[in-house]
Amino acid sequence: KQEVTQIPAALSVPEGENLVLNCSFTDSAIYNLQWFRQDPGKGLTSLLLIQSSQREQTSGRLNASLDKSSGRSTLYIAASQPGDSATYLCAVTRNAGNMLTFGGGTRLMVKP
Amino acid sequence: DAGVTQSPTHLIKTRGQHVTLRCSPISGHKSVSWYQQVLGQGPQFIFQYYEKEERGRGNFPDRFSARQFPNYSSELNVNALLLGDSALYLCASSLYSGGSETQYFGPGTRLLVL
């Protein structure tokens, strides 16, 4: 059974810092990995999707990497801003189906 | 373009009651999935439907059921509600059911069972 873990569970940083969020998964036979953002009480917004054959994806100040063999992904946020404060979730899909298995999330607070 | 919409936004029920949650996918999307998110945890997969057929089911009891209509909208039904069913219920849509598809989530329905 696939298990996804995110460390740390919560993170507080001053504005402007570069930061890394970690995601690990137990079964390396994934189809892809997605990073999502969730604002309090709201739905999920997809940030980046990395196919299993890819090593990384970039969007603006966000960069996500994937090391499938070691079961790890990182989300790098450059020059953090207070507006980045949210919960960040990673999720993997198994085989060709798109059932997502989520981690517990990292709650990020960026202080002005 | 409208995103994924869900109704109602909030709902309060008592134990033993029945609830129906509704989801309208993005126009043109044929796949709908349902997730349950308990406070402080990541979402848990409940069902996936594609072209009105069930394509996947998570580890939830038979009290949970769903269906997809010809216009690709979907309903999630939960019978005999328990306190532990209190959660944010999220619907996600994608064009197809394949693993390469980005899934787009709705704002969720927050269910409170008293």
JSON list of C-alpha atoms in Angstrom, two decimals:
[
{"chain": "A", "resi": 1, "resn": "LYS", "atom": "CA", "xyz": [0.00, 0.00, 0.00]},
{"chain": "A", "resi": 2, "resn": "GLN", "atom": "CA", "xyz": [1.36, 3.38, -1.05]},
{"chain": "A", "resi": 3, "resn": "GLU", "atom": "CA", "xyz": [2.12, 5.79, 1.81]},
{"chain": "A", "resi": 4, "resn": "VAL", "atom": "CA", "xyz": [3.07, 9.42, 1.28]},
{"chain": "A", "resi": 5, "resn": "THR", "atom": "CA", "xyz": [4.80, 11.44, 3.99]},
{"chain": "A", "resi": 6, "resn": "GLN", "atom": "CA", "xyz": [5.51, 15.15, 4.09]},
{"chain": "A", "resi": 7, "resn": "ILE", "atom": "CA", "xyz": [8.08, 16.75, 6.33]},
{"chain": "A", "resi": 8, "resn": "PRO", "atom": "CA", "xyz": [7.91, 19.15, 8.05]},
{"chain": "A", "resi": 9, "resn": "ALA", "atom": "CA", "xyz": [4.23, 19.26, 9.04]},
{"chain": "A", "resi": 10, "resn": "ALA", "atom": "CA", "xyz": [4.49, 23.00, 9.63]},
{"chain": "A", "resi": 11, "resn": "LEU", "atom": "CA", "xyz": [7.01, 25.65, 8.72]},
{"chain": "A", "resi": 12, "resn": "SER", "atom": "CA", "xyz": [7.29, 29.36, 9.55]},
{"chain": "A", "resi": 13, "resn": "VAL", "atom": "CA", "xyz": [9.81, 31.54, 7.71]},
{"chain": "A", "resi": 14, "resn": "PRO", "atom": "CA", "xyz": [10.46, 35.26, 7.24]},
{"chain": "A", "resi": 15, "resn": "GLU", "atom": "CA", "xyz": [9.59, 36.82, 3.92]},
{"chain": "A", "resi": 16, "resn": "GLY", "atom": "CA", "xyz": [12.25, 36.50, 1.24]},
{"chain": "A", "resi": 17, "resn": "GLU", "atom": "CA", "xyz": [13.67, 33.14, 2.31]},
{"chain": "A", "resi": 18, "resn": "ASN", "atom": "CA", "xyz": [14.15, 30.29, -0.13]},
{"chain": "A", "resi": 19, "resn": "LEU", "atom": "CA", "xyz": [12.62, 27.11, 1.23]},
{"chain": "A", "resi": 20, "resn": "VAL", "atom": "CA", "xyz": [12.27, 23.41, 0.48]},
{"chain": "A", "resi": 21, "resn": "LEU", "atom": "CA", "xyz": [9.30, 21.18, 1.23]},
{"chain": "A", "resi": 22, "resn": "ASN", "atom": "CA", "xyz": [9.84, 17.44, 1.26]},
{"chain": "A", "resi": 23, "resn": "CYS", "atom": "CA", "xyz": [7.65, 14.55, 0.13]},
{"chain": "A", "resi": 24, "resn": "SER", "atom": "CA", "xyz": [8.48, 10.84, 0.30]},
{"chain": "A", "resi": 25, "resn": "PHE", "atom": "CA", "xyz": [6.55, 7.81, -0.95]},
{"chain": "A", "resi": 26, "resn": "THR", "atom": "CA", "xyz": [7.01, 4.14, -0.19]},
{"chain": "A", "resi": 27, "resn": "ASP", "atom": "CA", "xyz": [6.21, 2.56, -3.57]},
{"chain": "A", "resi": 28, "resn": "SER", "atom": "CA", "xyz": [8.39, 3.87, -6.42]},
{"chain": "A", "resi": 29, "resn": "ALA", "atom": "CA", "xyz": [6.02, 2.46, -9.08]},
{"chain": "A", "resi": 30, "resn": "ILE", "atom": "CA", "xyz": [4.25, 5.78, -9.56]},
{"chain": "A", "resi": 31, "resn": "TYR", "atom": "CA", "xyz": [2.82, 7.23, -12.74]},
{"chain": "A", "resi": 32, "resn": "ASN", "atom": "CA", "xyz": [3.22, 10.87, -11.76]},
{"chain": "A", "resi": 33, "resn": "LEU", "atom": "CA", "xyz": [3.49, 13.21, -8.79]},
{"chain": "A", "resi": 34, "resn": "GLN", "atom": "CA", "xyz": [1.59, 16.44, -8.25]},
{"chain": "A", "resi": 35, "resn": "TRP", "atom": "CA", "xyz": [2.06, 19.31, -5.86]},
{"chain": "A", "resi": 36, "resn": "PHE", "atom": "CA", "xyz": [-1.04, 21.20, -4.73]},
{"chain": "A", "resi": 37, "resn": "ARG", "atom": "CA", "xyz": [-1.70, 24.31, -2.70]},
{"chain": "A", "resi": 38, "resn": "GLN", "atom": "CA", "xyz": [-4.67, 24.56, -0.33]},
{"chain": "A", "resi": 39, "resn": "ASP", "atom": "CA", "xyz": [-5.79, 27.78, 1.31]},
{"chain": "A", "resi": 40, "resn": "PRO", "atom": "CA", "xyz": [-7.71, 27.47, 4.61]},
{"chain": "A", "resi": 41, "resn": "GLY", "atom": "CA", "xyz": [-11.14, 25.93, 4.11]},
{"chain": "A", "resi": 42, "resn": "LYS", "atom": "CA", "xyz": [-10.74, 25.89, 0.35]},
{"chain": "A", "resi": 43, "resn": "GLY", "atom": "CA", "xyz": [-10.21, 23.37, -2.43]},
{"chain": "A", "resi": 44, "resn": "LEU", "atom": "CA", "xyz": [-6.88, 22.36, -3.97]},
{"chain": "A", "resi": 45, "resn": "THR", "atom": "CA", "xyz": [-5.00, 24.22, -6.70]},
{"chain": "A", "resi": 46, "resn": "SER", "atom": "CA", "xyz": [-2.59, 22.19, -8.82]},
{"chain": "A", "resi": 47, "resn": "LEU", "atom": "CA", "xyz": [0.87, 23.78, -8.85]},
{"chain": "A", "resi": 48, "resn": "LEU", "atom": "CA", "xyz": [3.07, 21.31, -10.72]},
{"chain": "A", "resi": 49, "resn": "LEU", "atom": "CA", "xyz": [2.72, 17.83, -12.22]},
{"chain": "A", "resi": 50, "resn": "ILE", "atom": "CA", "xyz": [5.83, 15.71, -12.81]},
{"chain": "A", "resi": 51, "resn": "GLN", "atom": "CA", "xyz": [5.55, 12.63, -14.98]},
{"chain": "A", "resi": 52, "resn": "SER", "atom": "CA", "xyz": [7.48, 9.59, -13.74]},
{"chain": "A", "resi": 53, "resn": "SER", "atom": "CA", "xyz": [9.90, 9.93, -16.66]},
{"chain": "A", "resi": 54, "resn": "GLN", "atom": "CA", "xyz": [10.72, 13.56, -15.73]},
{"chain": "A", "resi": 55, "resn": "ARG", "atom": "CA", "xyz": [13.17, 14.85, -13.14]},
{"chain": "A", "resi": 56, "resn": "GLU", "atom": "CA", "xyz": [11.76, 18.29, -12.50]},
{"chain": "A", "resi": 57, "resn": "GLN", "atom": "CA", "xyz": [9.18, 20.92, -13.41]},
{"chain": "A", "resi": 58, "resn": "THR", "atom": "CA", "xyz": [9.29, 24.67, -12.95]},
{"chain": "A", "resi": 59, "resn": "SER", "atom": "CA", "xyz": [6.62, 27.34, -12.75]},
{"chain": "A", "resi": 60, "resn": "GLY", "atom": "CA", "xyz": [7.65, 30.85, -11.80]},
{"chain": "A", "resi": 61, "resn": "ARG", "atom": "CA", "xyz": [9.23, 30.79, -8.34]},
{"chain": "A", "resi": 62, "resn": "LEU", "atom": "CA", "xyz": [8.36, 27.12, -7.88]},
{"chain": "A", "resi": 63, "resn": "ASN", "atom": "CA", "xyz": [10.53, 24.16, -8.81]},
{"chain": "A", "resi": 64, "resn": "ALA", "atom": "CA", "xyz": [9.62, 20.56, -8.10]},
{"chain": "A", "resi": 65, "resn": "SER", "atom": "CA", "xyz": [12.03, 17.67, -8.45]},
{"chain": "A", "resi": 66, "resn": "LEU", "atom": "CA", "xyz": [11.37, 13.95, -8.53]},
{"chain": "A", "resi": 67, "resn": "ASP", "atom": "CA", "xyz": [13.72, 11.09, -7.66]},
{"chain": "A", "resi": 68, "resn": "LYS", "atom": "CA", "xyz": [11.53, 8.10, -8.32]},
{"chain": "A", "resi": 69, "resn": "SER", "atom": "CA", "xyz": [14.08, 5.46, -7.39]},
{"chain": "A", "resi": 70, "resn": "SER", "atom": "CA", "xyz": [14.56, 6.89, -3.90]},
{"chain": "A", "resi": 71, "resn": "GLY", "atom": "CA", "xyz": [10.87, 7.76, -3.47]},
{"chain": "A", "resi": 72, "resn": "ARG", "atom": "CA", "xyz": [11.41, 11.47, -2.93]},
{"chain": "A", "resi": 73, "resn": "SER", "atom": "CA", "xyz": [10.21, 14.78, -4.27]},
{"chain": "A", "resi": 74, "resn": "THR", "atom": "CA", "xyz": [11.01, 18.31, -3.20]},
{"chain": "A", "resi": 75, "resn": "LEU", "atom": "CA", "xyz": [9.19, 21.57, -3.82]},
{"chain": "A", "resi": 76, "resn": "TYR", "atom": "CA", "xyz": [11.51, 24.57, -3.86]},
{"chain": "A", "resi": 77, "resn": "ILE", "atom": "CA", "xyz": [9.97, 28.02, -3.34]},
{"chain": "A", "resi": 78, "resn": "ALA", "atom": "CA", "xyz": [12.25, 30.94, -4.15]},
{"chain": "A", "resi": 79, "resn": "ALA", "atom": "CA", "xyz": [12.00, 34.34, -2.47]},
{"chain": "A", "resi": 80, "resn": "SER", "atom": "CA", "xyz": [8.97, 33.43, -0.37]},
{"chain": "A", "resi": 81, "resn": "GLN", "atom": "CA", "xyz": [6.15, 35.96, 0.06]},
{"chain": "A", "resi": 82, "resn": "PRO", "atom": "CA", "xyz": [3.33, 36.27, 2.63]},
{"chain": "A", "resi": 83, "resn": "GLY", "atom": "CA", "xyz": [0.92, 35.29, -0.15]},
{"chain": "A", "resi": 84, "resn": "ASP", "atom": "CA", "xyz": [2.64, 31.88, -0.30]},
{"chain": "A", "resi": 85, "resn": "SER", "atom": "CA", "xyz": [1.19, 31.06, 3.13]},
{"chain": "A", "resi": 86, "resn": "ALA", "atom": "CA", "xyz": [-0.96, 27.95, 2.66]},
{"chain": "A", "resi": 87, "resn": "THR", "atom": "CA", "xyz": [-0.86, 24.19, 3.05]},
{"chain": "A", "resi": 88, "resn": "TYR", "atom": "CA", "xyz": [1.16, 22.39, 0.39]},
{"chain": "A", "resi": 89, "resn": "LEU", "atom": "CA", "xyz": [0.20, 18.81, -0.47]},
{"chain": "A", "resi": 90, "resn": "CYS", "atom": "CA", "xyz": [1.97, 16.29, -2.62]},
{"chain": "A", "resi": 91, "resn": "ALA", "atom": "CA", "xyz": [0.14, 13.37, -4.21]},
{"chain": "A", "resi": 92, "resn": "VAL", "atom": "CA", "xyz": [1.12, 10.41, -6.37]},
{"chain": "A", "resi": 93, "resn": "THR", "atom": "CA", "xyz": [-0.83, 8.34, -8.87]},
{"chain": "A", "resi": 94, "resn": "ARG", "atom": "CA", "xyz": [-0.36, 4.61, -9.32]},
{"chain": "A", "resi": 95, "resn": "ASN", "atom": "CA", "xyz": [-0.11, 3.02, -12.75]},
{"chain": "A", "resi": 96, "resn": "ALA", "atom": "CA", "xyz": [-2.22, 4.72, -15.40]},
{"chain": "A", "resi": 97, "resn": "GLY", "atom": "CA", "xyz": [-5.21, 5.47, -13.22]},
{"chain": "A", "resi": 98, "resn": "ASN", "atom": "CA", "xyz": [-5.44, 8.91, -11.69]},
{"chain": "A", "resi": 99, "resn": "MET", "atom": "CA", "xyz": [-6.45, 8.02, -8.15]},
{"chain": "A", "resi": 100, "resn": "LEU", "atom": "CA", "xyz": [-4.35, 10.35, -6.02]},
{"chain": "A", "resi": 101, "resn": "THR", "atom": "CA", "xyz": [-2.68, 9.25, -2.79]},
{"chain": "A", "resi": 102, "resn": "PHE", "atom": "CA", "xyz": [-1.92, 12.34, -0.72]},
{"chain": "A", "resi": 103, "resn": "GLY", "atom": "CA", "xyz": [0.55, 13.19, 1.98]},
{"chain": "A", "resi": 104, "resn": "GLY", "atom": "CA", "xyz": [-0.58, 14.96, 5.12]},
{"chain": "A", "resi": 105, "resn": "GLY", "atom": "CA", "xyz": [0.64, 18.35, 3.88]},
{"chain": "A", "resi": 106, "resn": "THR", "atom": "CA", "xyz": [3.06, 21.02, 5.06]},
{"chain": "A", "resi": 107, "resn": "ARG", "atom": "CA", "xyz": [1.45, 24.12, 6.56]},
{"chain": "A", "resi": 108, "resn": "LEU", "atom": "CA", "xyz": [3.58, 27.09, 5.52]},
{"chain": "A", "resi": 109, "resn": "MET", "atom": "CA", "xyz": [3.48, 30.54, 7.06]},
{"chain": "A", "resi": 110, "resn": "VAL", "atom": "CA", "xyz": [5.57, 33.34, 5.56]},
{"chain": "A", "resi": 111, "resn": "LYS", "atom": "CA", "xyz": [5.87, 36.30, 7.92]},
{"chain": "A", "resi": 112, "resn": "PRO", "atom": "CA", "xyz": [6.17, 39.85, 6.54]},
{"chain": "B", "resi": 1, "resn": "ASP", "atom": "CA", "xyz": [-14.59, 29.41, -17.92]},
{"chain": "B", "resi": 2, "resn": "ALA", "atom": "CA", "xyz": [-16.27, 27.97, -14.86]},
{"chain": "B", "resi": 3, "resn": "GLY", "atom": "CA", "xyz": [-14.17, 25.63, -12.78]},
{"chain": "B", "resi": 4, "resn": "VAL", "atom": "CA", "xyz": [-15.41, 22.64, -10.86]},
{"chain": "B", "resi": 5, "resn": "THR", "atom": "CA", "xyz": [-18.49, 23.56, -8.85]},
{"chain": "B", "resi": 6, "resn": "GLN", "atom": "CA", "xyz": [-19.87, 21.80, -5.80]},
{"chain": "B", "resi": 7, "resn": "SER", "atom": "CA", "xyz": [-23.09, 22.17, -3.85]},
{"chain": "B", "resi": 8, "resn": "PRO", "atom": "CA", "xyz": [-23.94, 22.82, -1.15]},
{"chain": "B", "resi": 9, "resn": "THR", "atom": "CA", "xyz": [-20.94, 24.65, 0.29]},
{"chain": "B", "resi": 10, "resn": "HIS", "atom": "CA", "xyz": [-21.81, 23.78, 3.88]},
{"chain": "B", "resi": 11, "resn": "LEU", "atom": "CA", "xyz": [-24.13, 21.22, 5.42]},
{"chain": "B", "resi": 12, "resn": "ILE", "atom": "CA", "xyz": [-25.10, 20.22, 8.95]},
{"chain": "B", "resi": 13, "resn": "LYS", "atom": "CA", "xyz": [-26.69, 16.82, 9.54]},
{"chain": "B", "resi": 14, "resn": "THR", "atom": "CA", "xyz": [-27.36, 14.60, 12.55]},
{"chain": "B", "resi": 15, "resn": "ARG", "atom": "CA", "xyz": [-26.19, 11.04, 13.07]},
{"chain": "B", "resi": 16, "resn": "GLY", "atom": "CA", "xyz": [-28.14, 8.45, 11.11]},
{"chain": "B", "resi": 17, "resn": "GLN", "atom": "CA", "xyz": [-29.28, 10.86, 8.40]},
{"chain": "B", "resi": 18, "resn": "HIS", "atom": "CA", "xyz": [-28.54, 10.66, 4.71]},
{"chain": "B", "resi": 19, "resn": "VAL", "atom": "CA", "xyz": [-26.69, 13.27, 2.62]},
{"chain": "B", "resi": 20, "resn": "THR", "atom": "CA", "xyz": [-26.26, 13.93, -1.11]},
{"chain": "B", "resi": 21, "resn": "LEU", "atom": "CA", "xyz": [-23.41, 16.07, -2.39]},
{"chain": "B", "resi": 22, "resn": "ARG", "atom": "CA", "xyz": [-23.24, 17.34, -5.96]},
{"chain": "B", "resi": 23, "resn": "CYS", "atom": "CA", "xyz": [-20.41, 18.14, -8.35]},
{"chain": "B", "resi": 24, "resn": "SER", "atom": "CA", "xyz": [-20.30, 19.70, -11.81]},
{"chain": "B", "resi": 25, "resn": "PRO", "atom": "CA", "xyz": [-17.01, 19.14, -13.64]},
{"chain": "B", "resi": 26, "resn": "ILE", "atom": "CA", "xyz": [-15.24, 21.58, -15.93]},
{"chain": "B", "resi": 27, "resn": "SER", "atom": "CA", "xyz": [-16.98, 21.66, -19.30]},
{"chain": "B", "resi": 28, "resn": "GLY", "atom": "CA", "xyz": [-15.66, 18.85, -21.49]},
{"chain": "B", "resi": 29, "resn": "HIS", "atom": "CA", "xyz": [-14.20, 16.85, -18.60]},
{"chain": "B", "resi": 30, "resn": "LYS", "atom": "CA", "xyz": [-15.46, 13.29, -18.48]},
{"chain": "B", "resi": 31, "resn": "SER", "atom": "CA", "xyz": [-13.84, 12.03, -15.29]},
{"chain": "B", "resi": 32, "resn": "VAL", "atom": "CA", "xyz": [-14.95, 12.92, -11.77]},
{"chain": "B", "resi": 33, "resn": "SER", "atom": "CA", "xyz": [-13.32, 11.80, -8.54]},
{"chain": "B", "resi": 34, "resn": "TRP", "atom": "CA", "xyz": [-14.41, 12.26, -4.93]},
{"chain": "B", "resi": 35, "resn": "TYR", "atom": "CA", "xyz": [-12.14, 12.73, -1.91]},
{"chain": "B", "resi": 36, "resn": "GLN", "atom": "CA", "xyz": [-12.74, 13.08, 1.81]},
{"chain": "B", "resi": 37, "resn": "GLN", "atom": "CA", "xyz": [-10.49, 15.42, 3.79]},
{"chain": "B", "resi": 38, "resn": "VAL", "atom": "CA", "xyz": [-10.68, 15.23, 7.55]},
{"chain": "B", "resi": 39, "resn": "LEU", "atom": "CA", "xyz": [-9.40, 18.34, 9.35]},
{"chain": "B", "resi": 40, "resn": "GLY", "atom": "CA", "xyz": [-5.60, 18.39, 9.51]},
{"chain": "B", "resi": 41, "resn": "GLN", "atom": "CA", "xyz": [-5.09, 15.49, 7.10]},
{"chain": "B", "resi": 42, "resn": "GLY", "atom": "CA", "xyz": [-4.57, 15.03, 3.38]},
{"chain": "B", "resi": 43, "resn": "PRO", "atom": "CA", "xyz": [-7.53, 14.04, 1.19]},
{"chain": "B", "resi": 44, "resn": "GLN", "atom": "CA", "xyz": [-8.48, 10.35, 0.93]},
{"chain": "B", "resi": 45, "resn": "PHE", "atom": "CA", "xyz": [-9.77, 8.89, -2.34]},
{"chain": "B", "resi": 46, "resn": "ILE", "atom": "CA", "xyz": [-13.37, 7.69, -2.29]},
{"chain": "B", "resi": 47, "resn": "PHE", "atom": "CA", "xyz": [-14.50, 7.11, -5.92]},
{"chain": "B", "resi": 48, "resn": "GLN", "atom": "CA", "xyz": [-13.61, 7.78, -9.52]},
{"chain": "B", "resi": 49, "resn": "TYR", "atom": "CA", "xyz": [-16.14, 7.80, -12.35]},
{"chain": "B", "resi": 50, "resn": "TYR", "atom": "CA", "xyz": [-15.42, 8.02, -16.05]},
{"chain": "B", "resi": 51, "resn": "GLU", "atom": "CA", "xyz": [-18.07, 8.00, -18.74]},
{"chain": "B", "resi": 52, "resn": "LYS", "atom": "CA", "xyz": [-20.68, 7.10, -16.10]},
{"chain": "B", "resi": 53, "resn": "GLU", "atom": "CA", "xyz": [-18.84, 3.99, -14.99]},
{"chain": "B", "resi": 54, "resn": "GLU", "atom": "CA", "xyz": [-17.03, 3.46, -11.70]},
{"chain": "B", "resi": 55, "resn": "ARG", "atom": "CA", "xyz": [-13.30, 3.23, -12.36]},
{"chain": "B", "resi": 56, "resn": "GLY", "atom": "CA", "xyz": [-11.99, 3.14, -8.82]},
{"chain": "B", "resi": 57, "resn": "ARG", "atom": "CA", "xyz": [-13.11, 2.85, -5.24]},
{"chain": "B", "resi": 58, "resn": "GLY", "atom": "CA", "xyz": [-11.17, 3.69, -2.10]},
{"chain": "B", "resi": 59, "resn": "ASN", "atom": "CA", "xyz": [-11.32, 2.03, 1.30]},
{"chain": "B", "resi": 60, "resn": "PHE", "atom": "CA", "xyz": [-14.69, 3.38, 2.39]},
{"chain": "B", "resi": 61, "resn": "PRO", "atom": "CA", "xyz": [-17.74, 1.46, 3.71]},
{"chain": "B", "resi": 62, "resn": "ASP", "atom": "CA", "xyz": [-20.77, 0.66, 1.59]},
{"chain": "B", "resi": 63, "resn": "ARG", "atom": "CA", "xyz": [-22.60, 3.58, 3.19]},
{"chain": "B", "resi": 64, "resn": "PHE", "atom": "CA", "xyz": [-20.78, 5.66, 0.60]},
{"chain": "B", "resi": 65, "resn": "SER", "atom": "CA", "xyz": [-22.03, 5.50, -2.98]},
{"chain": "B", "resi": 66, "resn": "ALA", "atom": "CA", "xyz": [-21.82, 7.69, -6.05]},
{"chain": "B", "resi": 67, "resn": "ARG", "atom": "CA", "xyz": [-22.99, 7.98, -9.60]},
{"chain": "B", "resi": 68, "resn": "GLN", "atom": "CA", "xyz": [-22.25, 10.02, -12.70]},
{"chain": "B", "resi": 69, "resn": "PHE", "atom": "CA", "xyz": [-24.90, 11.40, -15.00]},
{"chain": "B", "resi": 70, "resn": "PRO", "atom": "CA", "xyz": [-24.94, 11.69, -18.84]},
{"chain": "B", "resi": 71, "resn": "ASN", "atom": "CA", "xyz": [-23.84, 15.34, -18.54]},
{"chain": "B", "resi": 72, "resn": "TYR", "atom": "CA", "xyz": [-20.82, 14.10, -16.48]},
{"chain": "B", "resi": 73, "resn": "SER", "atom": "CA", "xyz": [-22.00, 15.73, -13.25]},
{"chain": "B", "resi": 74, "resn": "SER", "atom": "CA", "xyz": [-21.84, 13.49, -10.21]},
{"chain": "B", "resi": 75, "resn": "GLU", "atom": "CA", "xyz": [-23.46, 12.84, -6.86]},
{"chain": "B", "resi": 76, "resn": "LEU", "atom": "CA", "xyz": [-21.92, 11.39, -3.72]},
{"chain": "B", "resi": 77, "resn": "ASN", "atom": "CA", "xyz": [-24.37, 9.81, -1.29]},
{"chain": "B", "resi": 78, "resn": "VAL", "atom": "CA", "xyz": [-23.62, 8.89, 2.30]},
{"chain": "B", "resi": 79, "resn": "ASN", "atom": "CA", "xyz": [-26.15, 6.90, 4.33]},
{"chain": "B", "resi": 80, "resn": "ALA", "atom": "CA", "xyz": [-26.43, 6.41, 8.10]},
{"chain": "B", "resi": 81, "resn": "LEU", "atom": "CA", "xyz": [-24.11, 9.31, 8.88]},
{"chain": "B", "resi": 82, "resn": "LEU", "atom": "CA", "xyz": [-21.58, 8.95, 11.67]},
{"chain": "B", "resi": 83, "resn": "LEU", "atom": "CA", "xyz": [-19.77, 11.69, 13.58]},
{"chain": "B", "resi": 84, "resn": "GLY", "atom": "CA", "xyz": [-16.57, 10.59, 11.84]},
{"chain": "B", "resi": 85, "resn": "ASP", "atom": "CA", "xyz": [-18.04, 11.49, 8.46]},
{"chain": "B", "resi": 86, "resn": "SER", "atom": "CA", "xyz": [-17.58, 15.16, 9.33]},
{"chain": "B", "resi": 87, "resn": "ALA", "atom": "CA", "xyz": [-15.08, 16.42, 6.74]},
{"chain": "B", "resi": 88, "resn": "LEU", "atom": "CA", "xyz": [-14.49, 18.50, 3.64]},
{"chain": "B", "resi": 89, "resn": "TYR", "atom": "CA", "xyz": [-15.67, 16.54, 0.60]},
{"chain": "B", "resi": 90, "resn": "LEU", "atom": "CA", "xyz": [-13.76, 17.44, -2.53]},
{"chain": "B", "resi": 91, "resn": "CYS", "atom": "CA", "xyz": [-14.64, 16.74, -6.13]},
{"chain": "B", "resi": 92, "resn": "ALA", "atom": "CA", "xyz": [-12.02, 16.74, -8.88]},
{"chain": "B", "resi": 93, "resn": "SER", "atom": "CA", "xyz": [-12.44, 16.55, -12.62]},
{"chain": "B", "resi": 94, "resn": "SER", "atom": "CA", "xyz": [-10.12, 15.72, -15.49]},
{"chain": "B", "resi": 95, "resn": "LEU", "atom": "CA", "xyz": [-10.52, 15.33, -19.20]},
{"chain": "B", "resi": 96, "resn": "TYR", "atom": "CA", "xyz": [-9.94, 11.59, -19.17]},
{"chain": "B", "resi": 97, "resn": "SER", "atom": "CA", "xyz": [-9.20, 8.98, -16.53]},
{"chain": "B", "resi": 98, "resn": "GLY", "atom": "CA", "xyz": [-5.52, 8.55, -17.31]},
{"chain": "B", "resi": 99, "resn": "GLY", "atom": "CA", "xyz": [-2.66, 9.10, -14.90]},
{"chain": "B", "resi": 100, "resn": "SER", "atom": "CA", "xyz": [-1.10, 11.86, -16.96]},
{"chain": "B", "resi": 101, "resn": "GLU", "atom": "CA", "xyz": [-4.11, 14.09, -16.45]},
{"chain": "B", "resi": 102, "resn": "THR", "atom": "CA", "xyz": [-3.99, 17.11, -14.17]},
{"chain": "B", "resi": 103, "resn": "GLN", "atom": "CA", "xyz": [-6.93, 17.02, -11.83]},
{"chain": "B", "resi": 104, "resn": "TYR", "atom": "CA", "xyz": [-8.84, 20.19, -11.05]},
{"chain": "B", "resi": 105, "resn": "PHE", "atom": "CA", "xyz": [-10.51, 20.44, -7.67]},
{"chain": "B", "resi": 106, "resn": "GLY", "atom": "CA", "xyz": [-13.69, 22.20, -6.62]},
{"chain": "B", "resi": 107, "resn": "PRO", "atom": "CA", "xyz": [-14.00, 24.29, -3.45]},
{"chain": "B", "resi": 108, "resn": "GLY", "atom": "CA", "xyz": [-15.51, 21.39, -1.53]},
{"chain": "B", "resi": 109, "resn": "THR", "atom": "CA", "xyz": [-18.57, 20.77, 0.61]},
{"chain": "B", "resi": 110, "resn": "ARG", "atom": "CA", "xyz": [-17.99, 21.02, 4.35]},
{"chain": "B", "resi": 111, "resn": "LEU", "atom": "CA", "xyz": [-20.15, 18.45, 6.15]},
{"chain": "B", "resi": 112, "resn": "LEU", "atom": "CA", "xyz": [-20.68, 18.58, 9.89]},
{"chain": "B", "resi": 113, "resn": "VAL", "atom": "CA", "xyz": [-22.41, 15.63, 11.54]},
{"chain": "B", "resi": 114, "resn": "LEU", "atom": "CA", "xyz": [-23.79, 16.28, 15.03]}
]
